[in-house]
Amino acid sequence: MKIGIHGLTSCYGCQLSMAVVKRILDVSEKFDIKYFYMLSSAGKIEHVDVAFVEGSVSTDEDEKELRMIRENADVLVAIGSCAIHGGVQSILFSEGIGYEEAFKTVYGDKKMDYNGRIAQPLDKFVKVDYRLPGCPPEEEEIMYYLATFAIGSWPEEKDYPVCAECRRAGNPCILIEKGEPCLGPVTVAGCDARCIKYGIPCIGCRGPVSDVSWFDSLAMSFRDRGMDKEYVKKRMAIFASRYEGLNEMIDKIYGD
Amino acid sequence: MRYLKLGSRNIDEFLGRISNYGDLYAPQKISEKFYDYRKVEDISQVEFNYNRTITPAKKYFIPPKHEMFEFDMETGEYTETMGDVKPFVLFGLHACSIVALRILDGVYLNEYPDKYYAARRKAGIIIGISCLPDEYCFCNLRRTDFVDIGFDLFLHELPDGYLIRVGSERGHEIVDENMDIFEEVSNDDIENFKKFEKKRHEMFKYEGSFDNLRYILELTENSPLWDEESEKCLGCGNCTMTCPTCRCYDVQDLPDIDGKHGKRIRFWDSCQFRSHGLVAGGHNFRETKKDRFINRYVCKNAYFYPLGTSYCVGCGNCTYFCPAGIDFLKNLIKIRDVVGEVAHGEQ
C-alpha cells in the first residue's frame, strides 16, 4: 500500500510524531512511503492510496500543493489541528483581522516571495475523508489509523469530548471544583485527558468535536463562574476560531 | 439476619483483616472536594464519611476501558486475555451504590450474561457503609436508601463504632474467621442504630414517590422544559460516566500494524454522544442534542422490573458532576408540575 505524508504551513510536529513512532520499521515495511519530506527530500507527489496532510492552507502555494495531493490520492487524511480546523494561526479569523493588517503588524513593509492569507483548514478546498486529530496526534491513534488502512479498513473517528476520557481516568473535574476554564467538554477526546490529570485545564489543542461542540453551553458555564467575554472568546478561539458559529454562540450567552 | 458490633478501637484492625481477603479499594479524598475509590495503600486514607465518588463502583466490574481478547485475522481464532480475576474487597459502598450493582447484575448476569462482568463480580467482596444525605441525594424517593441484599457486610454508624449486618455466606465466613474483633450488639447499640436511621430520614430534602415519573415523562416530551434544559447541555457525558447504573459500552477492534493480529477493546460509552444512536446507513436514533438529553431522563426513570425500582438510584451524581449545572432532580420535580393538572389526579 502506497502512502504519502505531507506538510503545508505548520510546525511539522504531526509529521515528526509520525516519524518517531516506536514501530516505524514495521510501518515502513507495511507501506511503500512515496512522500515524507521530513525524512527525505527525494519524494515527489504521485499516486498513493492514502495521503496524510498536516498544516493549514496559508499561502497560494499551499492550496496548489493540496489540490495536487488530493488529485493523486484515493484517500486523504487531515492530520492535526491545523489541517482539520485551521490551527492556532487562524485565530485572526475570529478576531476579524485581515491578512494585510496582520502581515504589516508582524513584518512591517517587508516583501515576501509568496502570497499569504489567513489560515484555513483543508476541507475549505478539498474533500477530506478522515481526520486524525491532535496537536500533535497521539502515537496510539497514528498507529490505529495506519493499521486500519493496512488491512483495507478505515478508522473510526472519536465523536466525544475529553470529559469522557477524564471521567474514565478518574480525575477530579477541575472545571466544577475550581472553576478552571477547561475546554474538555468541547474538545475531541484521544489524549486521555493528559493535561487535566496534572491539574491543567484543557486548552482545546485537539480541536472541537465535529458538529457537536456546544461552545454556547460552555460559555454559559464559564460566565456563571465569573469569566468575562473577552477572556472566554480568546481562549475558545485559540484552536477553534474556524468552528462554525463560534462567535455567535459566545454572543448568544454574553450579548453582543 | 446476623448482627455484630465493631467497636471504634477495632476499626483499623478490621480494615487490616479484610485486606487479607484481597486487594482493598475504598473511597479516598482525591482533591479539595472530591472522593473516589482507590486502592488502599495506607488505611488512614480510607474515608468513612463522604457523600459521593466521582467514579461509581461499577468501574471495578465494568472497567472504563478493557481488552476483551486478541484475534488472529489469518486463522480467525481468538484468545481470551483477561485471565483470572484476583479476589478484591470493595469497602465503603453506600446503599444506593449497592442497589446500582444489583441493577447491573440484572443486565449483565441475567438479561445478557457477560463473562467479563461475571468473573469480576464473583471476585469482589462488597462492604457497605451507612451515610447521611446531602442536598443532592434523593435515594429515599427511589426507595434505594436502605439495602437488605447485595452486600457481604454492611456497617451502620454508631457513636462508638459500627453495627454490622451480615448479608451473605462470604460475609459469615469473614466474621467467623475474625470473631476476636467483634462484639455482641447491646441494647444501647440498637437504640443508637434507630436514632441514626431516624436522623437519616429527617435529613432528606424531599418526600414522596417518583413511581409515576416514567409515564409523566413520556406524556410530556413536548414540554418546553426539554428545549430549555437541553440547550444548556454540553453533551460531555459526565452525567452518564458518573452514573452508577449507566452501563452502555462501545466495542472497537484495534488491528495491529502487522495486518495479521488485533485486539478487541470495550469502553464506557454514553447516550449523550452522537454516535451512540448511529446505525448503518448513517441513520441516527437520536439525531439532536435534545433527543439525547430526553433519552437519559426516560431511560433512568424506566423500571428495572426485577427490583421494582427505577434505573435511577437517586445518588445525585449526574447533578453534582454536571459542568453545565443542570439539575436532574429539579427538572424531574418541574416536569411533574408542568403537567400538574394531569398528574394531580394520579398522586
Coordinates of C-alpha atoms in Angstrom, one line a residue:
Chain A
M1 CA 0.0 0.0 0.0
K2 CA 1.4 3.4 -1.0
I3 CA 1.2 6.4 1.3
G4 CA 2.4 10.0 1.3
I5 CA 2.9 12.2 4.3
H6 CA 2.7 15.9 3.5
G7 CA 3.0 19.2 5.3
L8 CA 1.5 22.5 4.4
T9 CA 2.1 25.6 6.6
S10 CA 2.6 24.3 10.1
C11 CA 5.2 23.4 12.7
Y12 CA 5.8 19.9 11.2
G13 CA 5.0 18.4 14.6
C14 CA 2.5 16.0 13.2
Q15 CA 4.9 14.6 10.7
L16 CA 7.5 14.4 13.4
S17 CA 5.1 12.4 15.6
M18 CA 4.6 10.0 12.6
A19 CA 8.3 9.7 12.0
V20 CA 9.1 8.8 15.6
V21 CA 6.5 6.1 16.3
K22 CA 8.1 3.2 18.1
R23 CA 7.3 0.8 15.4
I24 CA 8.4 3.0 12.5
L25 CA 10.3 0.0 11.0
D26 CA 7.1 -2.1 10.9
V27 CA 5.3 0.9 9.3
S28 CA 8.0 1.2 6.6
E29 CA 7.8 -2.5 6.0
K30 CA 4.0 -2.4 5.6
F31 CA 3.7 0.7 3.5
D32 CA 5.5 2.0 0.4
I33 CA 6.2 5.5 1.5
K34 CA 6.2 7.7 -1.6
Y35 CA 6.5 11.1 0.1
F36 CA 7.7 12.1 3.5
Y37 CA 9.5 15.4 3.2
M38 CA 10.6 15.4 6.8
L39 CA 12.5 12.1 6.3
S40 CA 13.6 12.6 2.7
S41 CA 13.6 15.4 0.2
A42 CA 13.7 12.9 -2.7
G43 CA 9.9 12.2 -2.7
K44 CA 7.6 13.6 -5.4
I45 CA 3.8 13.8 -5.4
E46 CA 2.5 10.7 -7.2
H47 CA -0.5 8.5 -6.9
V48 CA -0.9 7.0 -3.4
D49 CA -3.6 5.0 -1.7
V50 CA -3.6 7.3 1.3
A51 CA -2.2 10.8 1.7
F52 CA -1.8 12.3 5.2
V53 CA -1.7 16.1 5.2
E54 CA -0.6 18.2 8.0
G55 CA -0.9 22.0 8.2
S56 CA -3.3 24.7 7.1
V57 CA -3.7 26.4 3.8
S58 CA -1.9 29.7 4.4
T59 CA -0.5 30.6 1.0
D60 CA -1.5 30.3 -2.6
E61 CA 1.2 27.6 -2.9
D62 CA -0.3 25.6 -0.1
E63 CA -3.6 25.5 -2.0
K64 CA -1.9 24.4 -5.2
E65 CA 0.0 21.7 -3.4
L66 CA -3.1 20.4 -1.6
R67 CA -5.1 20.2 -4.7
M68 CA -2.3 18.2 -6.3
I69 CA -2.1 15.8 -3.4
R70 CA -5.9 15.3 -3.5
E71 CA -5.9 14.6 -7.2
N72 CA -3.3 11.9 -6.6
A73 CA -4.7 10.2 -3.5
D74 CA -7.6 7.8 -3.2
V75 CA -8.0 8.7 0.5
L76 CA -7.0 11.9 2.1
V77 CA -6.5 12.2 5.9
A78 CA -6.2 15.6 7.5
I79 CA -3.7 15.2 10.4
G80 CA -3.6 17.6 13.3
S81 CA -5.4 20.8 14.4
C82 CA -4.1 23.0 11.6
A83 CA -5.3 20.7 8.8
I84 CA -8.6 19.9 10.5
H85 CA -9.6 23.3 12.0
G86 CA -7.0 25.8 10.7
G87 CA -4.9 25.7 13.8
V88 CA -3.7 28.4 16.1
Q89 CA -2.6 30.5 13.1
S90 CA -6.2 31.0 12.0
I91 CA -7.1 32.8 15.3
L92 CA -7.1 36.1 13.3
F93 CA -10.2 34.8 11.6
S94 CA -12.4 35.0 14.6
E95 CA -10.9 38.4 15.6
G96 CA -11.9 39.8 12.2
I97 CA -8.3 40.8 11.4
G98 CA -7.4 40.7 7.7
Y99 CA -4.2 39.3 6.2
E100 CA -2.8 42.7 5.2
E101 CA -3.2 44.2 8.6
A102 CA -1.7 41.1 10.3
F103 CA 1.3 41.0 7.9
K104 CA 2.0 44.6 8.5
T105 CA 1.9 44.3 12.2
V106 CA 4.4 41.5 12.2
Y107 CA 6.7 42.2 9.2
G108 CA 6.2 45.9 8.6
D109 CA 7.0 46.9 5.0
K110 CA 9.0 43.8 4.2
K111 CA 8.2 41.9 1.0
M112 CA 7.8 38.1 0.8
D113 CA 8.0 35.9 -2.3
Y114 CA 4.7 34.2 -1.6
N115 CA 1.1 35.3 -1.4
G116 CA -0.2 34.7 2.1
R117 CA -3.7 34.5 3.6
I118 CA -5.4 33.9 6.9
A119 CA -5.0 30.2 7.5
Q120 CA -7.8 27.8 6.5
P121 CA -8.4 24.1 7.1
L122 CA -8.1 21.6 4.3
D123 CA -11.8 21.0 3.9
K124 CA -12.4 24.5 2.6
F125 CA -10.6 23.4 -0.6
V126 CA -10.8 19.6 -1.0
K127 CA -12.7 16.6 0.3
V128 CA -11.2 15.3 3.5
D129 CA -12.0 11.6 4.1
Y130 CA -10.7 11.2 7.6
R131 CA -9.4 13.3 10.4
L132 CA -6.6 12.3 12.7
P133 CA -6.8 15.0 15.4
G134 CA -4.1 16.2 17.8
C135 CA -1.6 18.8 18.3
P136 CA 0.3 16.7 17.5
P137 CA -1.7 13.4 17.2
E138 CA -1.1 10.6 19.8
E139 CA 1.0 7.7 18.7
E140 CA -1.7 5.2 19.7
E141 CA -4.1 6.9 17.2
I142 CA -1.5 7.2 14.5
M143 CA -0.9 3.5 14.7
Y144 CA -4.6 2.8 14.8
Y145 CA -5.3 4.8 11.7
L146 CA -2.3 3.3 9.8
A147 CA -3.3 -0.3 10.9
T148 CA -6.9 0.1 9.7
F149 CA -5.7 1.3 6.3
A150 CA -3.2 -1.6 6.2
I151 CA -6.0 -4.2 6.4
G152 CA -8.2 -2.4 3.9
S153 CA -10.5 -0.9 6.5
W154 CA -10.9 2.6 7.8
P155 CA -10.5 4.4 11.2
E156 CA -13.5 5.2 13.4
E157 CA -13.2 8.9 14.4
K158 CA -14.0 9.8 18.0
D159 CA -17.0 12.0 18.3
Y160 CA -17.0 12.6 22.0
P161 CA -15.1 15.1 24.2
V162 CA -12.1 14.9 26.5
C163 CA -14.5 14.8 29.5
A164 CA -15.4 11.2 28.7
E165 CA -11.7 10.1 29.0
C166 CA -11.2 12.4 32.0
R167 CA -14.0 10.6 33.9
R168 CA -12.8 7.2 32.7
A169 CA -9.4 8.1 34.1
G170 CA -10.8 9.0 37.5
N171 CA -9.5 12.6 37.5
P172 CA -11.2 15.2 39.6
C173 CA -13.2 17.7 37.4
I174 CA -11.3 21.0 37.7
L175 CA -14.0 22.9 35.9
I176 CA -16.6 22.0 38.6
E177 CA -14.2 22.0 41.5
K178 CA -12.0 25.0 40.9
G179 CA -13.8 26.9 38.1
E180 CA -10.9 26.4 35.8
P181 CA -11.5 27.4 32.2
C182 CA -11.3 23.8 31.0
L183 CA -12.3 23.2 27.3
G184 CA -12.5 19.5 27.9
P185 CA -16.3 19.5 27.2
V186 CA -15.9 20.8 23.7
T187 CA -12.6 19.2 22.7
V188 CA -12.3 15.9 20.9
A189 CA -11.0 13.0 23.0
G190 CA -7.9 10.9 22.4
C191 CA -5.4 12.4 24.8
D192 CA -6.7 10.5 27.9
A193 CA -7.2 14.0 29.5
R194 CA -3.4 14.3 29.9
C195 CA -3.3 18.0 31.0
I196 CA -6.2 17.7 33.4
K197 CA -4.5 14.8 35.1
Y198 CA -1.8 17.3 36.0
G199 CA -4.4 19.9 37.1
I200 CA -4.0 22.0 33.9
P201 CA -7.3 23.0 32.3
C202 CA -7.7 21.8 28.7
I203 CA -6.8 24.4 26.2
G204 CA -8.6 22.6 23.3
C205 CA -5.5 21.7 21.3
R206 CA -7.1 18.7 19.7
G207 CA -9.8 20.9 18.3
P208 CA -13.6 20.8 18.7
V209 CA -15.7 17.6 18.3
S210 CA -17.0 18.0 14.8
D211 CA -20.5 19.4 14.7
V212 CA -21.3 18.7 18.4
S213 CA -19.1 21.2 20.3
W214 CA -21.5 23.3 22.3
F215 CA -19.5 26.4 22.9
D216 CA -22.6 28.3 24.0
S217 CA -23.3 25.9 26.8
L218 CA -19.6 26.1 27.9
A219 CA -19.6 29.9 27.6
M220 CA -22.6 29.9 29.9
S221 CA -20.8 27.7 32.4
F222 CA -17.8 30.0 32.2
R223 CA -19.9 33.1 32.6
D224 CA -21.6 31.7 35.6
R225 CA -18.2 31.2 37.1
G226 CA -17.3 34.8 36.6
M227 CA -15.2 34.7 33.5
D228 CA -15.6 37.7 31.1
K229 CA -16.5 37.6 27.5
E230 CA -13.1 38.7 26.1
Y231 CA -11.3 36.1 28.0
V232 CA -13.6 33.3 27.1
K233 CA -13.7 34.3 23.5
K234 CA -9.9 34.4 23.2
R235 CA -9.5 31.1 24.9
M236 CA -12.0 29.3 22.8
A237 CA -10.7 30.8 19.6
I238 CA -7.1 29.5 20.1
F239 CA -7.9 26.2 18.4
A240 CA -11.5 26.7 17.3
S241 CA -11.6 30.0 15.6
R242 CA -12.8 28.3 12.4
Y243 CA -15.5 26.3 14.2
E244 CA -18.8 27.3 12.6
G245 CA -20.9 29.6 14.7
L246 CA -18.3 30.1 17.4
N247 CA -18.7 33.8 17.8
E248 CA -22.5 33.6 17.5
M249 CA -22.6 31.0 20.3
I250 CA -20.5 33.2 22.6
D251 CA -22.5 36.3 21.7
K252 CA -25.7 34.4 22.5
I253 CA -24.6 33.9 26.0
Y254 CA -22.8 37.2 26.7
G255 CA -24.7 39.5 24.4
D256 CA -23.0 41.4 21.5
Chain B
M1 CA -30.0 -11.6 59.8
R2 CA -26.9 -11.8 61.9
Y3 CA -25.8 -8.6 63.7
L4 CA -22.5 -7.8 65.3
K5 CA -20.7 -4.8 66.6
L6 CA -17.4 -3.4 65.6
G7 CA -16.0 -1.1 68.3
S8 CA -14.2 2.1 67.3
R9 CA -10.9 0.8 68.6
N10 CA -11.1 -2.2 66.2
I11 CA -11.8 -0.3 63.0
D12 CA -8.2 -0.1 61.8
E13 CA -7.8 -3.7 62.7
F14 CA -10.9 -4.6 60.7
L15 CA -9.6 -2.8 57.6
G16 CA -6.3 -4.7 58.0
R17 CA -8.1 -8.0 58.3
I18 CA -10.4 -7.5 55.3
S19 CA -7.4 -6.6 53.2
N20 CA -6.3 -10.2 53.8
Y21 CA -9.1 -11.3 51.5
G22 CA -7.8 -9.4 48.5
D23 CA -6.7 -6.0 47.4
L24 CA -8.6 -3.4 49.2
Y25 CA -10.3 -0.5 47.5
A26 CA -12.2 2.3 49.3
P27 CA -13.3 5.9 49.0
Q28 CA -10.4 8.3 49.5
K29 CA -10.2 12.1 49.2
I30 CA -8.6 12.8 45.8
S31 CA -8.8 16.6 45.7
E32 CA -10.2 19.5 47.6
K33 CA -13.9 18.5 47.2
F34 CA -13.9 15.1 45.5
Y35 CA -13.7 11.5 46.6
D36 CA -13.1 8.4 44.5
Y37 CA -12.5 4.7 45.1
R38 CA -8.7 4.0 45.1
K39 CA -6.6 1.1 46.1
V40 CA -5.8 1.4 49.8
E41 CA -2.1 1.6 50.4
D42 CA -2.5 3.3 53.8
I43 CA -5.6 2.6 55.8
S44 CA -5.5 6.1 57.4
Q45 CA -6.5 7.3 53.9
V46 CA -9.8 5.4 53.9
E47 CA -12.8 7.8 54.1
F48 CA -15.7 6.8 56.2
N49 CA -17.7 10.0 55.7
Y50 CA -18.1 11.0 52.2
N51 CA -21.2 11.8 50.1
R52 CA -20.3 10.5 46.6
T53 CA -17.4 9.3 44.5
I54 CA -16.6 10.8 41.1
T55 CA -16.3 7.3 39.6
P56 CA -19.0 4.9 40.6
A57 CA -18.2 1.4 41.9
K58 CA -19.2 0.0 38.5
K59 CA -15.6 0.6 37.4
Y60 CA -14.5 -2.5 39.2
F61 CA -16.9 -4.7 37.3
I62 CA -17.2 -2.9 34.0
P63 CA -13.7 -1.3 33.7
P64 CA -13.8 2.1 31.9
K65 CA -11.7 0.6 29.2
H66 CA -10.6 -3.0 28.9
E67 CA -9.3 -5.6 26.5
M68 CA -11.7 -8.5 25.7
F69 CA -9.5 -10.7 23.6
E70 CA -6.8 -10.9 20.9
F71 CA -7.5 -12.2 17.5
D72 CA -5.7 -13.6 14.5
M73 CA -7.0 -12.3 11.2
E74 CA -5.4 -15.2 9.2
T75 CA -6.8 -18.1 11.2
G76 CA -9.9 -16.4 12.5
E77 CA -9.1 -17.5 16.0
Y78 CA -9.2 -15.5 19.2
T79 CA -7.6 -15.8 22.6
E80 CA -9.1 -14.5 25.8
T81 CA -6.7 -12.2 27.6
M82 CA -8.5 -11.3 30.9
G83 CA -7.0 -14.2 32.9
D84 CA -8.2 -15.0 36.4
V85 CA -9.6 -12.1 38.4
K86 CA -7.9 -12.0 41.8
P87 CA -10.3 -11.6 44.8
F88 CA -10.7 -8.0 45.9
V89 CA -12.5 -6.1 48.6
L90 CA -14.6 -3.1 47.9
F91 CA -15.2 -1.2 51.1
G92 CA -17.5 1.8 51.8
L93 CA -20.3 1.5 49.3
H94 CA -23.5 3.4 50.2
A95 CA -26.9 1.7 49.9
C96 CA -27.6 3.3 46.6
S97 CA -24.4 2.0 45.1
I98 CA -25.2 -1.5 46.2
V99 CA -28.6 -1.3 44.6
A100 CA -26.9 0.1 41.5
L101 CA -24.7 -3.0 41.3
R102 CA -27.8 -5.2 41.6
I103 CA -29.3 -3.3 38.7
L104 CA -26.1 -4.0 36.7
D105 CA -26.4 -7.7 37.7
G106 CA -29.8 -7.8 36.2
V107 CA -28.5 -6.6 32.9
Y108 CA -25.0 -8.3 32.9
L109 CA -25.8 -11.5 34.6
N110 CA -29.4 -12.3 33.9
E111 CA -30.5 -10.5 30.8
Y112 CA -27.4 -10.8 28.6
P113 CA -24.9 -12.9 30.6
D114 CA -21.5 -11.3 30.3
K115 CA -18.5 -13.4 31.4
Y116 CA -16.2 -10.4 32.0
Y117 CA -18.6 -8.9 34.4
A118 CA -19.5 -12.2 36.0
A119 CA -15.8 -13.0 36.7
R120 CA -15.2 -9.6 38.3
R121 CA -18.5 -9.7 40.3
K122 CA -17.6 -13.1 41.7
A123 CA -14.2 -11.9 42.8
G124 CA -15.5 -8.8 44.6
I125 CA -16.3 -8.7 48.3
I126 CA -18.8 -5.8 49.0
I127 CA -18.7 -4.0 52.3
G128 CA -21.4 -1.3 52.6
I129 CA -21.5 1.7 55.0
S130 CA -24.3 3.9 56.2
C131 CA -24.4 7.5 55.2
L132 CA -26.3 10.8 55.7
P133 CA -27.8 12.5 52.7
D134 CA -26.7 15.9 51.3
E135 CA -28.9 18.2 49.3
Y136 CA -28.2 16.2 46.1
C137 CA -29.4 12.9 47.5
F138 CA -32.9 11.6 46.7
C139 CA -32.4 7.9 47.2
N140 CA -35.5 7.9 49.5
L141 CA -37.7 8.8 46.6
R142 CA -36.2 5.9 44.7
R143 CA -36.5 3.5 47.7
T144 CA -32.8 2.7 47.5
D145 CA -31.7 4.4 50.7
F146 CA -31.6 1.0 52.5
V147 CA -30.5 -2.3 51.3
D148 CA -31.2 -5.8 52.5
I149 CA -29.3 -7.8 50.0
G150 CA -26.3 -7.3 47.7
F151 CA -23.5 -6.9 50.2
D152 CA -21.3 -9.3 52.2
L153 CA -21.2 -6.9 55.2
F154 CA -22.9 -3.6 55.9
L155 CA -21.7 -1.2 58.5
H156 CA -24.1 1.2 60.3
E157 CA -22.6 4.1 62.1
L158 CA -22.9 4.2 65.9
P159 CA -21.4 6.8 68.2
D160 CA -18.7 4.3 69.3
G161 CA -18.3 2.0 66.3
Y162 CA -20.4 0.2 63.8
L163 CA -23.4 -2.1 63.9
I164 CA -22.7 -4.8 61.2
R165 CA -25.3 -6.7 59.2
V166 CA -24.0 -9.9 57.7
G167 CA -25.5 -10.2 54.2
S168 CA -24.0 -13.3 52.6
E169 CA -22.3 -16.6 53.1
R170 CA -19.0 -15.0 52.4
G171 CA -19.9 -12.3 55.0
H172 CA -20.5 -15.1 57.6
E173 CA -17.1 -16.6 56.7
I174 CA -15.3 -13.3 57.2
V175 CA -16.8 -12.6 60.6
D176 CA -16.4 -16.2 61.7
E177 CA -12.7 -16.1 60.9
N178 CA -12.3 -12.8 62.8
M179 CA -14.6 -13.1 65.8
D180 CA -12.0 -11.7 68.1
I181 CA -12.5 -8.2 66.8
F182 CA -16.4 -8.2 67.0
E183 CA -18.7 -7.8 69.9
E184 CA -22.3 -8.6 70.7
V185 CA -24.8 -5.9 69.9
S186 CA -26.1 -4.2 73.1
N187 CA -29.5 -2.5 73.7
D188 CA -27.7 0.8 73.6
D189 CA -26.4 0.0 70.1
I190 CA -29.9 -0.9 68.9
E191 CA -31.2 2.5 70.2
N192 CA -28.3 4.3 68.5
F193 CA -28.9 2.5 65.3
K194 CA -32.5 3.5 65.4
K195 CA -31.5 7.1 66.2
F196 CA -29.2 7.2 63.2
E197 CA -31.9 5.9 60.9
K198 CA -34.3 8.5 62.2
K199 CA -31.8 11.3 61.7
R200 CA -31.1 10.0 58.2
H201 CA -34.7 10.0 57.3
E202 CA -35.2 13.5 58.6
M203 CA -32.3 14.9 56.5
F204 CA -33.9 14.1 53.1
K205 CA -35.0 17.3 51.3
Y206 CA -37.9 15.7 49.5
E207 CA -40.6 13.3 50.5
G208 CA -42.9 11.2 48.3
S209 CA -42.6 8.8 45.5
F210 CA -41.3 9.1 41.9
D211 CA -43.0 5.9 40.8
N212 CA -45.2 7.6 38.3
L213 CA -42.4 9.6 36.7
R214 CA -41.8 7.3 33.8
Y215 CA -45.2 7.9 32.4
I216 CA -45.3 11.6 33.1
L217 CA -42.0 11.9 31.2
E218 CA -43.5 10.0 28.3
L219 CA -46.5 12.3 28.3
T220 CA -44.5 15.5 28.4
E221 CA -42.0 15.1 25.7
N222 CA -43.3 18.3 24.1
S223 CA -42.8 20.4 27.2
P224 CA -40.7 23.5 26.6
L225 CA -38.6 22.4 29.6
W226 CA -36.7 20.0 27.4
D227 CA -35.7 22.7 24.9
E228 CA -34.6 25.0 27.7
E229 CA -32.6 22.4 29.6
S230 CA -31.1 20.5 26.7
E231 CA -29.9 23.9 25.3
K232 CA -27.7 24.2 28.4
C233 CA -26.3 20.7 28.0
L234 CA -22.7 20.3 26.9
G235 CA -23.2 16.7 25.6
C236 CA -20.0 15.8 27.5
G237 CA -21.3 12.6 29.1
N238 CA -20.3 13.5 32.6
C239 CA -23.8 12.5 33.8
T240 CA -23.6 9.0 32.4
M241 CA -20.0 8.4 33.3
T242 CA -20.6 9.2 36.9
C243 CA -24.0 7.4 37.0
P244 CA -23.7 4.1 39.0
T245 CA -26.2 2.4 36.7
C246 CA -25.3 3.7 33.2
R247 CA -23.9 0.7 31.5
C248 CA -23.6 1.4 27.8
Y249 CA -20.3 0.5 26.3
D250 CA -18.7 0.7 22.9
V251 CA -16.6 -2.0 21.3
Q252 CA -13.7 -1.4 19.0
D253 CA -11.4 -3.7 17.1
L254 CA -7.8 -2.5 17.0
P255 CA -5.7 -4.2 14.3
D256 CA -2.0 -4.4 14.7
I257 CA 0.3 -2.7 12.2
D258 CA 1.4 -6.2 11.0
G259 CA -2.0 -6.6 9.5
K260 CA -2.4 -10.1 11.0
H261 CA -3.3 -9.6 14.6
G262 CA -5.5 -7.4 16.6
K263 CA -7.4 -6.9 19.8
R264 CA -10.9 -6.1 20.7
I265 CA -11.5 -3.5 23.4
R266 CA -14.5 -2.3 25.2
F267 CA -15.0 1.1 26.9
W268 CA -17.7 3.2 28.5
D269 CA -20.0 4.9 26.0
S270 CA -22.7 7.5 26.6
C271 CA -26.1 8.1 25.1
Q272 CA -25.1 11.7 25.2
F273 CA -22.7 11.1 22.3
R274 CA -23.9 11.4 18.8
S275 CA -22.5 8.1 17.6
H276 CA -24.4 6.2 20.3
G277 CA -27.5 6.2 18.2
L278 CA -25.8 6.0 14.9
V279 CA -26.6 2.9 12.8
A280 CA -25.8 1.5 9.4
G281 CA -26.7 3.8 6.5
G282 CA -25.9 6.9 8.6
H283 CA -29.3 6.9 10.4
N284 CA -29.4 8.0 13.9
F285 CA -32.0 7.1 16.5
R286 CA -31.1 10.3 18.5
E287 CA -30.2 12.8 16.0
T288 CA -30.3 16.0 18.1
K289 CA -28.9 17.0 21.4
K290 CA -32.4 17.3 22.7
D291 CA -33.2 13.7 21.7
R292 CA -30.2 12.5 23.5
F293 CA -31.0 14.7 26.5
I294 CA -34.5 13.3 26.9
N295 CA -33.3 9.8 26.3
R296 CA -31.4 9.8 29.6
Y297 CA -34.3 11.1 31.6
V298 CA -36.6 8.4 30.1
C299 CA -34.0 5.7 30.5
K300 CA -33.2 6.5 34.1
N301 CA -36.8 6.7 35.1
A302 CA -37.8 3.4 33.4
Y303 CA -38.4 0.5 35.7
F304 CA -35.9 -2.2 36.4
Y305 CA -38.5 -4.9 36.9
P306 CA -36.5 -7.5 38.9
L307 CA -36.1 -5.0 41.7
G308 CA -39.2 -2.9 41.2
T309 CA -37.1 0.3 41.3
S310 CA -36.2 2.7 38.6
Y311 CA -32.8 2.6 36.9
C312 CA -32.0 5.8 38.7
V313 CA -31.0 5.2 42.3
G314 CA -31.2 8.8 43.4
C315 CA -27.5 9.3 44.2
G316 CA -27.4 12.9 42.7
N317 CA -24.1 12.3 40.8
C318 CA -25.4 13.5 37.5
T319 CA -26.4 16.8 39.0
Y320 CA -23.3 17.2 41.2
F321 CA -20.9 16.4 38.4
C322 CA -22.6 18.4 35.6
P323 CA -20.3 21.2 34.4
A324 CA -23.3 23.0 33.0
G325 CA -25.2 23.0 36.3
I326 CA -28.2 21.0 35.0
D327 CA -30.2 19.8 38.0
F328 CA -31.7 16.4 37.2
L329 CA -33.9 16.3 40.3
K330 CA -35.2 19.8 39.9
N331 CA -36.1 19.0 36.3
L332 CA -38.0 15.9 37.4
I333 CA -39.9 17.9 40.0
K334 CA -40.6 20.6 37.5
I335 CA -41.8 18.2 34.9
R336 CA -44.3 16.8 37.3
D337 CA -45.6 20.3 37.9
V338 CA -45.7 21.2 34.3
V339 CA -48.4 18.6 33.8
G340 CA -49.9 19.4 37.3
E341 CA -53.4 19.1 36.0
V342 CA -52.9 15.6 34.6
A343 CA -50.6 14.4 37.4
H344 CA -52.8 15.7 40.2
G345 CA -55.4 13.0 39.9
E346 CA -52.8 10.3 39.9
Q347 CA -51.0 11.5 43.1

